[in-house]
């Protein structure tokens, strides 16, 4: 009784003390306090949620998500925990788990291959990276005498244990919370196994570490492989792997959607010349030499990209690998890079190499991840980063280098053969540069040329700056920047007139404008040119919240090249001891003329604590000053989308391969997955949901279905009004924002003409929608 009485005071004291410890950097003491608090109140959802927030901020995302999930189990209607959980649920159970479990063809082929192997004598099995435990359960169901499994993710390990117990196999399958590379015989398993099953492959085949794990398995966990000398009937004394191997394919493509996310495509942004920006590109870059700061590829589902793609070459075989040959696995990283010549079949701009593979489960069965296949797989994308676009033409030959020096599959476009000349794509200064096919017979000239190239390369290295893919897409969005340019110009002009009128009215000998600057603060997340665009309007001192030194250097270079004094550009966080102090006066005597808030996250959700920031920002504005944006209006539509259903939860009433998995993994379903594009059927006209304001919003909206179908989701987007006239839509074709959606747990059947009522609720940054059919139109607002 006393504990319940003291709970509120206990929480208040804990949170205040945690703030103090955080402010002085005593992080371990902070978490010790929370651990002790949870010993006193182990089932307190508020303390669990608060600890999760601290963990997330410190970068411990998986642990944070676990605390949010525990808080929701204790109190399902707790909005703060649900909002936090939505944002980190992918760290608990990644969305591809749902896609794979919904891919019936993939599941069935794996089950059949495992059943054949077990029936041929492989009766001891290890499932590496078990996930939900489905492949291990397939082995046990097929009659394997012993089944072991390992899983590194704590959440997935616990989920697999639950699933195995629920399917009556507890004690029949030993699951270890461990990486397979750390497993040993007899410490973890009593003896070597005769079969390893795994699907630790990503879109680029090797990205999940399958090569390293299989080499270790062959040396430490698996029986020796079958050889030509093995006698008939000795299958049980040899080891094997499912999948048995793979063939990797690739082709060159033109794709505007890929291009705008990975390299600068414009020469001017918001009136600023980008000529001196230096080398800007995404963190996805393929090189035969490993670079820890870069990812070798990204992933896309080519068949669903907006505006599509164009193949520029025929598909080619990039690599074949036998997972049952340990010597081949070990030799993969030491293989020399192989050059492949690809005849160009269509004219187009070279934007990327697209890669997929055929996974050979055994001698008879395989899975394809190709762009034309209806599977759970995306394709690996190796973007081209050259600032100068290069158009391939029929009769050209594209030279591609394929390597695996660090157990990652790496493909890079090296050069183009055109009319007998080799054009180096990574070294050329423009599209006309070509290599002289004859050697330089003047050693001195050759040395001078080499030194010049070295000097150029050093300069380019200094000017190199890496941006996130979404930041590149934003930089390429001219409409977005032009809208801000126009809105800022209107505001600056209005304030300058106000100052001039004030000077005249006060009969000031010195113009107030001449002795005073307008102050603009840009608190956009990540790389933003808005502060520089504001400073370009003259008599403006702009403050940027950009933190990364390389990105600050880009802004300084652009300021110099566009005639903006460096005195008129300042990096606000450089002077802040704490990010929390960002929203304050520019100086003791001054207030802000404009504050630019970043209101929508790239994933399509409203940014957390936006309204708190907006309320504080209003107190820091001078008279006549403005917050950007002025308001946000949320729109949505009713759609039928199987894609969103398959990504959000395991579908159907039937157990997956006869196993009860859905109730356990569907606990981690979130109703707002982020999507940049989706396959959908529109069932109603666009509908206005609400205008973003400082309070909790609850609104009833009613809309008439325009066609028959199943309502499975409500995608939503925003019209961001910078002022009363100028707006930016997150749904635009060149948007850097993805589109979010509320996915219904149970689809609703509608006929054309039916009235659909939506109860839309906005709590802080989370949008929830409940839907039902009615006979007549309902009152529009609750």
XYZ file of C-alpha atoms in Angstrom:
782
model
C 0.000 0.000 0.000
C 2.778 2.424 0.951
C 4.611 1.606 -2.296
C 1.564 2.620 -4.335
C 1.207 5.814 -2.296
C 4.852 6.746 -2.853
C 5.021 5.758 -6.551
C 4.446 9.219 -8.048
C 7.021 10.859 -5.783
C 9.443 8.027 -6.492
C 9.070 8.517 -10.251
C 9.486 12.291 -9.980
C 12.672 11.938 -7.935
C 14.059 9.246 -10.258
C 13.499 11.300 -13.401
C 14.993 14.466 -11.887
C 18.034 12.569 -10.667
C 18.390 10.887 -14.078
C 18.374 14.315 -15.773
C 21.112 15.494 -13.427
C 23.266 12.407 -14.031
C 22.739 12.730 -17.775
C 23.772 16.383 -17.777
C 27.133 15.583 -16.132
C 27.755 12.486 -18.257
C 27.395 9.879 -15.497
C 25.646 7.426 -17.796
C 26.491 4.224 -15.923
C 25.149 5.727 -12.680
C 21.991 6.760 -14.560
C 21.284 3.201 -15.702
C 22.190 1.817 -12.257
C 19.458 4.059 -10.817
C 16.906 2.727 -13.315
C 17.911 -0.884 -12.596
C 17.417 -0.296 -8.881
C 14.098 1.475 -9.543
C 12.851 -1.533 -11.543
C 13.795 -3.814 -8.657
C 11.391 -1.779 -6.499
C 8.709 -1.348 -9.204
C 9.374 -4.128 -11.786
C 5.975 -3.682 -13.444
C 5.967 0.122 -13.758
C 5.306 1.006 -17.413
C 6.301 4.667 -16.915
C 9.757 3.790 -15.544
C 10.244 1.160 -18.283
C 9.334 3.675 -20.982
C 11.617 6.337 -19.516
C 14.553 3.932 -19.321
C 13.856 2.924 -22.923
C 14.054 6.582 -23.999
C 17.472 6.957 -22.345
C 18.693 3.698 -23.919
C 17.506 4.784 -27.350
C 19.204 8.162 -27.055
C 22.462 6.417 -26.107
C 22.259 4.197 -29.194
C 21.089 0.959 -27.496
C 18.129 0.559 -29.847
C 17.401 -3.131 -29.436
C 17.398 -2.821 -25.636
C 15.284 0.343 -25.827
C 12.691 -1.356 -28.018
C 12.492 -4.202 -25.502
C 11.655 -1.773 -22.683
C 8.969 -0.040 -24.775
C 7.456 -3.427 -25.612
C 7.399 -4.449 -21.951
C 5.693 -1.156 -21.057
C 3.012 -1.806 -23.702
C 2.415 -5.332 -22.453
C 1.705 -3.870 -19.028
C -0.477 -1.068 -20.412
C -1.531 -1.426 -24.080
C -3.174 2.027 -24.178
C -0.044 3.884 -22.958
C 0.434 6.450 -25.796
C 4.027 7.492 -24.995
C 5.263 3.887 -25.021
C 3.296 3.103 -28.200
C 4.756 6.100 -30.004
C 8.278 5.111 -28.951
C 7.640 1.487 -29.891
C 6.450 2.456 -33.384
C 9.770 4.182 -34.012
C 12.034 1.346 -32.920
C 9.942 -1.760 -33.650
C 12.106 -2.535 -36.690
C 15.034 -2.995 -34.317
C 13.102 -5.684 -32.467
C 11.712 -7.640 -35.393
C 12.752 -6.391 -38.806
C 9.982 -6.118 -41.402
C 11.551 -8.762 -43.680
C 10.627 -11.442 -41.121
C 6.953 -10.811 -41.971
C 7.631 -10.797 -45.718
C 9.513 -14.090 -45.539
C 6.884 -15.817 -43.434
C 4.244 -14.613 -45.914
C 6.283 -15.942 -48.873
C 4.644 -19.372 -49.154
C 6.771 -20.469 -52.112
C 10.009 -19.790 -50.254
C 8.785 -21.561 -47.096
C 7.609 -24.641 -48.986
C 10.857 -25.039 -50.963
C 12.994 -24.784 -47.844
C 10.786 -27.321 -46.072
C 11.044 -29.781 -48.988
C 14.845 -29.449 -49.219
C 15.244 -30.010 -45.464
C 12.895 -33.003 -45.528
C 14.895 -34.624 -48.375
C 18.194 -34.072 -46.567
C 16.946 -35.513 -43.268
C 15.398 -38.527 -44.986
C 18.706 -39.168 -46.802
C 20.523 -39.517 -43.479
C 21.251 -36.005 -42.152
C 19.676 -36.567 -38.727
C 21.674 -34.001 -36.687
C 20.888 -30.421 -37.685
C 22.080 -26.895 -36.787
C 19.938 -23.897 -37.797
C 22.201 -20.811 -37.981
C 20.340 -17.523 -37.453
C 17.102 -19.273 -36.588
C 14.858 -16.164 -36.392
C 11.416 -17.503 -35.488
C 12.786 -21.069 -35.394
C 10.898 -22.184 -38.493
C 13.745 -24.027 -40.291
C 14.779 -25.881 -37.126
C 11.160 -26.957 -36.603
C 11.038 -28.161 -40.224
C 14.059 -30.372 -39.510
C 12.481 -31.805 -36.365
C 9.179 -32.420 -38.112
C 11.076 -34.218 -40.907
C 12.432 -36.684 -38.328
C 15.861 -35.306 -37.349
C 17.093 -36.952 -34.137
C 18.849 -33.832 -32.836
C 18.188 -30.192 -33.756
C 20.163 -27.184 -32.514
C 19.660 -23.519 -33.348
C 21.410 -20.241 -32.597
C 20.234 -16.631 -32.739
C 22.218 -13.478 -31.925
C 19.287 -11.045 -31.461
C 17.988 -11.257 -27.903
C 14.448 -10.451 -28.977
C 14.409 -13.015 -31.786
C 16.001 -15.631 -29.496
C 13.220 -15.141 -26.926
C 10.606 -15.198 -29.698
C 12.021 -18.461 -31.117
C 11.909 -20.053 -27.652
C 8.239 -19.076 -27.316
C 7.380 -20.399 -30.785
C 9.187 -23.723 -30.278
C 7.454 -24.258 -26.901
C 4.041 -23.392 -28.362
C 4.556 -25.987 -31.090
C 5.338 -28.753 -28.612
C 9.039 -28.957 -29.437
C 10.439 -27.536 -26.205
C 13.270 -29.896 -25.232
C 13.454 -31.270 -28.775
C 15.257 -28.212 -30.168
C 18.108 -26.597 -28.232
C 18.250 -22.854 -28.971
C 21.343 -20.850 -28.042
C 21.444 -17.068 -27.668
C 24.802 -16.910 -29.399
C 26.544 -16.104 -32.640
C 27.461 -19.289 -34.521
C 31.085 -18.092 -34.764
C 31.313 -18.429 -30.975
C 29.937 -21.963 -30.834
C 32.134 -24.952 -30.052
C 31.939 -28.733 -29.680
C 31.278 -30.039 -27.034
C 30.630 -26.802 -25.078
C 27.535 -25.745 -27.049
C 26.611 -28.879 -29.013
C 27.778 -32.380 -28.079
C 29.229 -33.305 -31.470
C 29.451 -32.170 -35.057
C 26.202 -32.129 -37.031
C 25.482 -33.576 -40.443
C 23.366 -30.669 -41.748
C 23.503 -26.884 -41.416
C 20.435 -24.945 -42.568
C 20.527 -21.167 -42.813
C 19.061 -18.196 -44.593
C 21.603 -15.644 -43.382
C 21.665 -13.973 -46.786
C 20.638 -10.455 -47.733
C 19.884 -8.842 -51.096
C 23.622 -8.806 -51.861
C 23.909 -12.497 -50.818
C 26.908 -12.189 -48.470
C 25.895 -9.146 -46.358
C 24.633 -11.178 -43.383
C 27.984 -12.938 -42.974
C 27.097 -16.328 -44.473
C 30.629 -16.893 -45.812
C 32.320 -16.402 -42.443
C 29.724 -18.465 -40.576
C 29.930 -21.371 -43.039
C 33.735 -21.447 -43.005
C 33.595 -21.624 -39.194
C 30.868 -24.280 -39.344
C 32.875 -26.478 -41.707
C 35.938 -26.260 -39.466
C 34.236 -26.596 -36.072
C 30.555 -27.646 -36.212
C 29.903 -29.724 -39.337
C 30.979 -33.208 -40.300
C 33.425 -33.260 -43.254
C 31.828 -32.756 -46.677
C 31.086 -35.616 -48.995
C 33.957 -36.313 -51.416
C 34.324 -38.370 -54.568
C 36.085 -41.026 -52.466
C 33.133 -41.386 -50.066
C 31.589 -44.805 -50.414
C 27.925 -45.367 -51.119
C 25.904 -45.452 -47.923
C 28.192 -43.133 -45.931
C 25.948 -40.079 -46.221
C 25.319 -39.979 -42.467
C 29.051 -39.540 -41.765
C 29.378 -36.494 -44.013
C 28.122 -32.943 -43.671
C 26.220 -30.658 -46.008
C 24.655 -27.197 -46.123
C 21.238 -25.924 -47.205
C 21.402 -23.821 -49.326
C 23.994 -25.687 -51.373
C 25.145 -22.632 -53.325
C 24.157 -19.595 -55.347
C 24.519 -17.871 -58.714
C 24.675 -14.067 -58.733
C 23.368 -11.994 -61.648
C 23.578 -8.293 -62.463
C 22.778 -5.671 -65.076
C 23.316 -1.953 -65.648
C 20.251 0.277 -65.260
C 19.062 3.826 -65.732
C 16.793 4.943 -62.888
C 15.983 8.508 -61.846
C 14.803 7.403 -58.393
C 18.177 5.788 -57.643
C 20.077 8.714 -59.162
C 18.467 11.412 -57.031
C 19.158 9.504 -53.794
C 22.873 8.978 -54.437
C 24.413 11.939 -56.269
C 23.928 15.629 -56.908
C 21.781 16.135 -60.010
C 21.264 19.920 -59.916
C 23.542 22.915 -60.465
C 21.506 25.361 -58.375
C 19.551 24.995 -55.129
C 17.280 27.802 -53.875
C 19.181 30.387 -55.904
C 22.603 29.130 -54.710
C 25.146 27.895 -57.233
C 26.389 24.424 -56.288
C 29.543 24.617 -58.445
C 31.868 24.743 -55.411
C 30.005 22.156 -53.303
C 32.750 19.598 -53.918
C 32.104 15.878 -54.228
C 28.746 15.075 -52.588
C 27.429 11.528 -52.564
C 25.499 9.017 -50.482
C 27.178 6.580 -48.063
C 26.585 3.775 -50.584
C 29.644 3.372 -52.752
C 31.240 0.279 -54.191
C 34.981 -0.067 -54.396
C 37.232 -3.071 -54.731
C 39.057 -1.714 -51.675
C 37.034 -2.032 -48.421
C 35.966 1.221 -46.728
C 34.257 0.965 -43.342
C 32.572 4.357 -43.750
C 30.700 3.264 -46.889
C 28.112 0.595 -47.585
C 28.848 -1.332 -50.792
C 25.186 -1.419 -51.828
C 21.671 -0.477 -50.875
C 18.446 -2.351 -51.673
C 15.383 -1.561 -53.763
C 12.504 -3.494 -55.250
C 13.069 -2.467 -58.852
C 9.587 -3.433 -60.008
C 7.996 -0.914 -57.611
C 10.269 2.103 -58.011
C 8.461 5.332 -58.950
C 8.959 6.070 -62.662
C 10.494 2.613 -63.096
C 13.904 1.715 -64.472
C 15.480 0.904 -67.834
C 17.868 -2.049 -68.347
C 20.937 -0.888 -70.314
C 22.531 -4.350 -70.636
C 21.376 -7.945 -70.633
C 21.676 -9.744 -67.260
C 25.111 -11.302 -66.756
C 26.492 -13.911 -64.359
C 28.670 -12.126 -61.808
C 29.584 -15.034 -59.530
C 28.850 -18.639 -58.607
C 29.573 -20.120 -55.186
C 29.370 -23.628 -53.716
C 28.545 -23.504 -50.004
C 29.514 -27.180 -49.661
C 33.092 -26.491 -50.763
C 35.071 -25.004 -47.876
C 38.130 -24.351 -50.045
C 35.994 -22.292 -52.421
C 34.510 -20.352 -49.503
C 37.956 -19.623 -48.061
C 39.324 -18.575 -51.429
C 36.499 -16.135 -52.124
C 38.078 -13.162 -50.332
C 41.470 -13.728 -51.968
C 40.071 -14.016 -55.487
C 41.409 -11.442 -57.896
C 38.831 -8.935 -59.037
C 37.313 -10.149 -62.287
C 36.502 -7.764 -65.141
C 33.344 -8.497 -67.127
C 32.551 -6.803 -70.447
C 28.859 -6.109 -70.987
C 27.496 -5.121 -74.422
C 25.160 -2.119 -74.034
C 21.715 -2.901 -75.463
C 19.847 0.389 -74.851
C 20.881 4.027 -74.723
C 20.528 5.574 -71.291
C 22.256 7.253 -68.382
C 24.263 4.856 -66.230
C 22.850 5.149 -62.702
C 23.535 1.801 -61.050
C 24.280 -1.888 -61.272
C 21.350 -3.995 -60.035
C 22.147 -7.417 -58.556
C 20.095 -10.474 -57.617
C 20.763 -14.183 -57.174
C 19.436 -17.693 -57.521
C 19.751 -19.619 -54.268
C 20.273 -23.336 -54.941
C 18.750 -25.188 -51.965
C 19.849 -28.564 -53.361
C 20.420 -30.191 -56.757
C 16.750 -29.837 -57.759
C 15.276 -26.813 -56.007
C 16.164 -23.113 -56.090
C 14.815 -19.640 -55.242
C 15.260 -16.536 -57.406
C 15.385 -12.962 -56.082
C 15.182 -11.404 -59.559
C 13.303 -8.138 -60.250
C 10.537 -9.966 -62.119
C 9.927 -12.522 -59.361
C 7.051 -12.186 -56.910
C 9.068 -12.907 -53.750
C 9.930 -11.312 -50.435
C 13.330 -10.224 -51.777
C 14.596 -6.853 -52.938
C 17.558 -6.382 -55.268
C 21.005 -5.066 -54.316
C 21.800 -1.688 -55.890
C 25.340 -0.451 -56.566
C 24.896 3.246 -57.468
C 27.203 5.232 -59.759
C 28.499 8.377 -58.035
C 30.100 10.382 -60.818
C 28.920 14.021 -60.698
C 29.020 14.079 -64.495
C 26.305 11.912 -65.966
C 27.429 9.358 -68.516
C 25.147 8.155 -71.290
C 25.757 4.630 -72.529
C 25.049 3.908 -76.180
C 24.426 0.692 -78.123
C 27.718 -0.792 -79.371
C 29.447 0.427 -76.171
C 30.880 -2.163 -73.821
C 30.611 -1.509 -70.089
C 33.510 -2.920 -68.064
C 32.424 -4.069 -64.597
C 34.759 -5.300 -61.860
C 33.449 -8.054 -59.561
C 35.268 -8.807 -56.294
C 34.732 -10.192 -52.780
C 37.843 -9.074 -50.944
C 36.166 -8.565 -47.579
C 33.432 -11.209 -47.953
C 31.081 -8.551 -49.375
C 30.062 -8.839 -52.986
C 31.384 -5.707 -54.692
C 30.540 -4.576 -58.217
C 31.802 -1.341 -59.718
C 31.529 0.229 -63.160
C 35.136 0.774 -64.170
C 35.137 1.981 -67.756
C 33.370 2.051 -71.107
C 34.847 0.832 -74.383
C 33.667 3.120 -77.195
C 35.101 3.066 -80.706
C 38.253 1.338 -79.507
C 38.910 3.811 -76.695
C 38.596 3.161 -72.962
C 36.724 5.860 -71.009
C 37.457 5.555 -67.273
C 34.273 6.347 -65.369
C 35.946 6.891 -61.992
C 38.778 9.150 -63.203
C 37.383 11.161 -66.113
C 36.990 14.925 -65.752
C 34.096 15.037 -68.225
C 32.289 12.777 -70.650
C 34.822 13.569 -73.383
C 37.819 12.307 -71.390
C 39.263 9.132 -72.839
C 42.452 7.161 -72.360
C 45.089 7.242 -75.069
C 45.345 3.610 -76.206
C 49.088 4.066 -76.847
C 51.622 4.301 -74.005
C 53.240 7.665 -73.279
C 56.787 7.492 -74.599
C 57.874 10.617 -72.660
C 58.668 9.509 -69.069
C 59.040 13.123 -67.851
C 55.634 14.133 -69.210
C 54.162 10.949 -67.754
C 55.604 11.805 -64.303
C 54.245 15.352 -64.448
C 50.834 14.008 -65.431
C 50.890 11.521 -62.544
C 51.836 14.272 -60.058
C 49.035 16.479 -61.400
C 46.558 13.631 -60.955
C 47.822 13.030 -57.428
C 47.362 16.696 -56.566
C 43.861 16.680 -58.059
C 42.940 13.542 -56.134
C 44.140 15.091 -52.856
C 42.044 18.181 -53.509
C 38.993 16.083 -54.349
C 39.519 14.018 -51.179
C 39.505 17.183 -49.066
C 36.293 18.378 -50.739
C 34.531 15.021 -50.408
C 31.406 14.999 -48.216
C 29.078 12.110 -47.533
C 25.332 12.686 -47.091
C 22.559 10.281 -46.186
C 20.437 9.070 -49.114
C 17.471 11.126 -47.878
C 19.718 14.216 -47.610
C 20.851 13.737 -51.214
C 17.227 13.431 -52.345
C 16.363 16.613 -50.422
C 19.266 18.467 -52.010
C 17.969 17.455 -55.441
C 14.433 18.682 -54.638
C 14.373 22.096 -56.313
C 10.686 22.770 -55.602
C 11.237 22.365 -51.849
C 14.131 24.827 -51.758
C 12.452 27.308 -54.095
C 9.382 27.328 -51.834
C 11.526 28.145 -48.802
C 13.437 30.753 -50.812
C 10.192 32.528 -51.746
C 8.708 32.334 -48.225
C 11.919 33.641 -46.618
C 12.163 36.455 -49.179
C 8.593 37.560 -48.376
C 9.276 37.582 -44.639
C 12.648 39.349 -44.916
C 11.164 42.001 -47.198
C 8.273 42.605 -44.777
C 10.578 42.942 -41.762
C 12.985 45.267 -43.584
C 10.067 47.549 -44.505
C 8.952 47.496 -40.873
C 12.407 48.561 -39.695
C 12.603 51.311 -42.318
C 9.190 52.663 -41.289
C 10.225 52.536 -37.642
C 13.399 54.484 -38.457
C 11.391 57.161 -40.287
C 8.794 57.417 -37.508
C 11.451 57.739 -34.824
C 13.402 60.231 -36.964
C 16.498 58.153 -36.323
C 19.677 59.612 -37.722
C 20.897 56.106 -38.423
C 18.688 53.543 -40.117
C 17.668 50.814 -37.711
C 18.108 48.348 -40.548
C 21.602 49.553 -41.244
C 22.666 48.962 -37.641
C 20.755 45.753 -37.071
C 20.629 42.330 -38.635
C 17.710 39.958 -38.994
C 18.406 36.668 -37.197
C 17.302 33.311 -38.647
C 17.712 29.932 -36.934
C 17.518 26.682 -38.917
C 17.042 23.656 -36.646
C 16.608 21.159 -39.467
C 17.939 17.669 -38.804
C 20.987 16.690 -40.857
C 22.311 18.527 -43.913
C 20.328 21.660 -44.742
C 20.949 24.653 -47.027
C 18.059 26.685 -45.575
C 20.303 28.804 -43.315
C 22.457 29.729 -46.334
C 19.378 30.493 -48.435
C 18.206 32.845 -45.649
C 21.632 34.530 -45.441
C 21.624 35.099 -49.208
C 18.811 37.645 -48.824
C 21.164 40.248 -47.315
C 21.213 41.888 -43.867
C 20.535 38.447 -42.405
C 22.641 36.510 -39.939
C 21.731 32.842 -40.230
C 22.421 30.126 -37.682
C 22.620 26.493 -38.712
C 22.215 23.516 -36.332
C 24.432 21.365 -38.566
C 26.953 19.439 -36.450
C 29.194 17.449 -38.818
C 32.446 19.274 -39.642
C 32.564 18.077 -43.257
C 29.037 19.345 -43.849
C 29.882 22.672 -42.222
C 32.822 22.981 -44.620
C 30.455 22.495 -47.577
C 28.254 25.346 -46.340
C 31.288 27.605 -45.854
C 32.519 26.880 -49.387
C 29.065 27.569 -50.813
C 28.842 30.798 -48.795
C 32.164 32.033 -50.228
C 31.310 31.031 -53.796
C 27.880 32.699 -53.596
C 29.193 35.975 -52.179
C 27.860 35.475 -48.634
C 30.113 36.721 -45.855
C 31.118 34.008 -43.385
C 30.207 36.497 -40.641
C 26.584 36.055 -41.715
C 26.663 32.270 -41.208
C 27.168 30.637 -37.834
C 26.923 27.067 -36.604
C 24.774 27.344 -33.528
C 25.599 24.023 -31.860
C 29.321 24.858 -31.916
C 28.533 27.377 -29.174
C 26.124 25.154 -27.267
C 27.211 22.904 -24.414
C 23.897 21.090 -24.689
C 21.606 20.558 -27.675
C 18.663 21.307 -25.394
C 19.775 24.954 -25.333
C 19.411 25.354 -29.076
C 16.116 27.230 -28.875
C 17.148 30.403 -27.090
C 17.795 34.037 -27.976
C 20.550 34.746 -30.525
C 21.895 37.261 -27.999
C 20.727 38.913 -24.793
C 19.219 41.879 -26.635
C 17.877 40.130 -29.726
C 15.036 37.819 -30.729
C 14.755 35.617 -33.816
C 13.211 36.959 -37.016
C 12.544 33.413 -38.235
C 12.921 29.904 -36.840
C 12.841 26.956 -39.255
C 11.615 23.733 -37.635
C 12.065 20.295 -39.193
C 8.554 18.960 -38.680
C 8.360 15.618 -40.532
C 10.828 12.744 -40.231
C 12.116 11.064 -43.383
C 10.015 7.980 -42.534
C 6.828 10.061 -42.907
C 5.977 10.554 -39.214
C 5.639 13.867 -37.437
C 8.853 14.585 -35.554
C 8.769 13.859 -31.840
C 8.336 16.814 -29.462
C 7.589 19.113 -32.418
C 4.832 20.982 -30.616
C 6.975 21.565 -27.543
C 9.647 23.065 -29.795
C 7.066 25.169 -31.624
C 5.630 26.552 -28.356
C 9.093 27.509 -27.142
C 10.018 28.996 -30.523
C 7.016 31.347 -30.462
C 8.339 32.928 -27.282
C 11.658 33.674 -28.971
C 10.295 35.475 -32.057
C 10.473 39.210 -32.531
C 7.258 41.043 -33.380
C 6.351 40.150 -36.943
C 8.730 37.178 -36.917
C 7.650 33.771 -38.160
C 8.028 30.067 -37.504
C 8.408 27.868 -40.562
C 6.168 26.017 -41.171
C 3.100 28.035 -40.280
C 0.881 24.927 -40.168
C 0.715 21.303 -41.317
C -2.387 19.744 -42.860
C -2.603 15.958 -42.921
C -4.264 14.176 -45.847
C -4.996 10.505 -46.402
C -6.754 8.024 -48.658
C -8.330 4.606 -48.380
C -6.478 1.890 -50.287
C -6.336 -1.820 -50.837
C -2.668 -2.827 -50.616
C -1.528 -6.412 -50.207
C 2.051 -5.143 -50.029
C 1.439 -3.237 -46.819
C -0.382 -6.193 -45.283
C 2.488 -8.562 -46.073
C 5.028 -6.181 -44.539
C 3.073 -5.483 -41.382
C 2.037 -8.942 -40.100
C 1.879 -12.654 -40.910
C -1.342 -13.039 -42.899
C -3.990 -15.757 -43.068
C -5.642 -18.138 -40.633
C -3.584 -21.202 -41.599
C -0.413 -21.968 -39.589
C 2.850 -21.355 -41.474
C 3.939 -24.785 -42.785
C 1.747 -26.206 -40.036
C 3.572 -24.253 -37.290
C 1.930 -21.773 -34.939
C 4.104 -18.657 -35.469
C 1.792 -15.737 -36.327
C 0.410 -15.005 -32.809
C 3.935 -14.577 -31.469
C 5.604 -12.507 -34.170
C 2.468 -10.435 -34.766
C 2.899 -9.022 -31.258
C 5.536 -6.849 -32.934
C 3.248 -5.528 -35.627
C 3.300 -1.760 -35.890
C 0.475 0.058 -37.577
C 2.629 2.675 -39.287
C 5.305 1.168 -41.536
C 7.164 3.660 -43.725
C 6.999 3.198 -47.490
C 8.296 5.243 -50.362
C 6.090 3.409 -52.825
C 3.516 0.673 -52.608
C 1.374 -1.443 -54.886
C -2.170 -0.279 -54.155
C -5.712 0.248 -55.409
C -7.293 3.580 -54.476
C -10.783 3.112 -53.016
C -11.737 6.720 -52.237
C -10.813 10.319 -52.998
C -8.122 12.050 -50.944
C -9.471 13.174 -47.594
C -8.468 15.984 -45.247
C -7.725 14.482 -41.837
C -6.752 17.434 -39.630
C -4.494 20.417 -39.153
C -1.556 19.901 -36.794
C -1.883 21.929 -33.594
C -0.601 21.974 -30.023
C -3.272 19.732 -28.470
C -4.483 16.153 -28.825
C -6.720 15.990 -31.882
C -9.704 13.702 -32.312
C -11.666 14.075 -35.511
C -14.325 12.063 -37.294
C -14.037 12.111 -41.059
C -16.480 10.497 -43.414
C -15.751 9.592 -47.041
C -17.588 7.737 -49.800
C -15.916 4.739 -51.451
C -15.445 5.229 -55.195
C -14.911 1.533 -55.968
C -15.413 -1.868 -54.379
C -12.581 -3.641 -52.567
C -10.935 -4.210 -49.190
C -9.705 -1.283 -47.132
C -6.352 -2.502 -45.826
C -4.565 0.765 -45.066
C -4.796 4.544 -44.886
C -1.615 6.102 -46.329
C -1.188 9.684 -45.153
C 0.948 12.649 -46.118
C 1.338 16.324 -45.277
C 0.910 19.704 -46.887
C 3.447 21.813 -45.027
C 2.399 25.474 -45.238
C 5.381 27.814 -44.904
C 2.945 30.718 -44.860
C -0.676 31.158 -45.912
C 0.147 30.817 -49.616
C 3.311 28.743 -50.045
C 3.237 25.028 -49.241
C 5.318 21.882 -49.726
C 3.764 18.428 -50.139
C 5.464 15.304 -48.793
C 3.638 13.362 -51.537
C 5.379 15.146 -54.415
C 7.250 13.057 -56.970
C 10.622 14.488 -55.903
C 9.974 14.269 -52.167
C 12.743 12.978 -49.904
C 10.060 11.822 -47.449
C 8.689 8.316 -47.475
C 4.971 7.790 -47.213
C 3.602 6.408 -43.954
C 0.389 4.464 -43.547
C -1.925 3.189 -40.852
C -2.453 -0.507 -41.610
C -5.730 -2.017 -40.427
C -5.457 -5.179 -38.350
C -8.562 -6.527 -40.109
C -9.322 -5.430 -43.716
C -12.827 -4.011 -44.267
C -14.898 -4.897 -47.354
C -16.549 -1.920 -49.110
C -18.786 -1.446 -52.130
C -18.780 1.571 -54.420
C -20.920 4.253 -52.794
C -20.513 2.989 -49.203
C -19.889 5.640 -46.581
C -16.789 5.023 -44.491
C -16.332 6.725 -41.130
C -12.829 7.307 -39.778
C -12.053 8.287 -36.189
C -8.642 9.938 -36.494
C -6.584 10.621 -33.390
C -3.317 12.484 -33.109
C -1.460 12.174 -29.824
C 1.842 14.051 -29.865
C 3.428 12.559 -32.998
C 1.380 9.382 -33.375
C -1.581 9.073 -35.737
C -4.121 6.316 -35.137
C -7.256 5.606 -37.149
C -10.265 3.385 -36.535
C -12.610 2.650 -39.453
C -16.185 1.397 -39.825
C -18.879 1.307 -42.531
C -22.161 3.150 -42.073
C -25.389 3.622 -43.992
C -25.488 7.435 -44.066
C -22.886 10.216 -43.872
C -21.751 10.964 -40.311
C -21.060 14.296 -38.677
C -17.657 15.394 -39.982
C -16.085 16.657 -36.748
C -16.147 15.102 -33.293
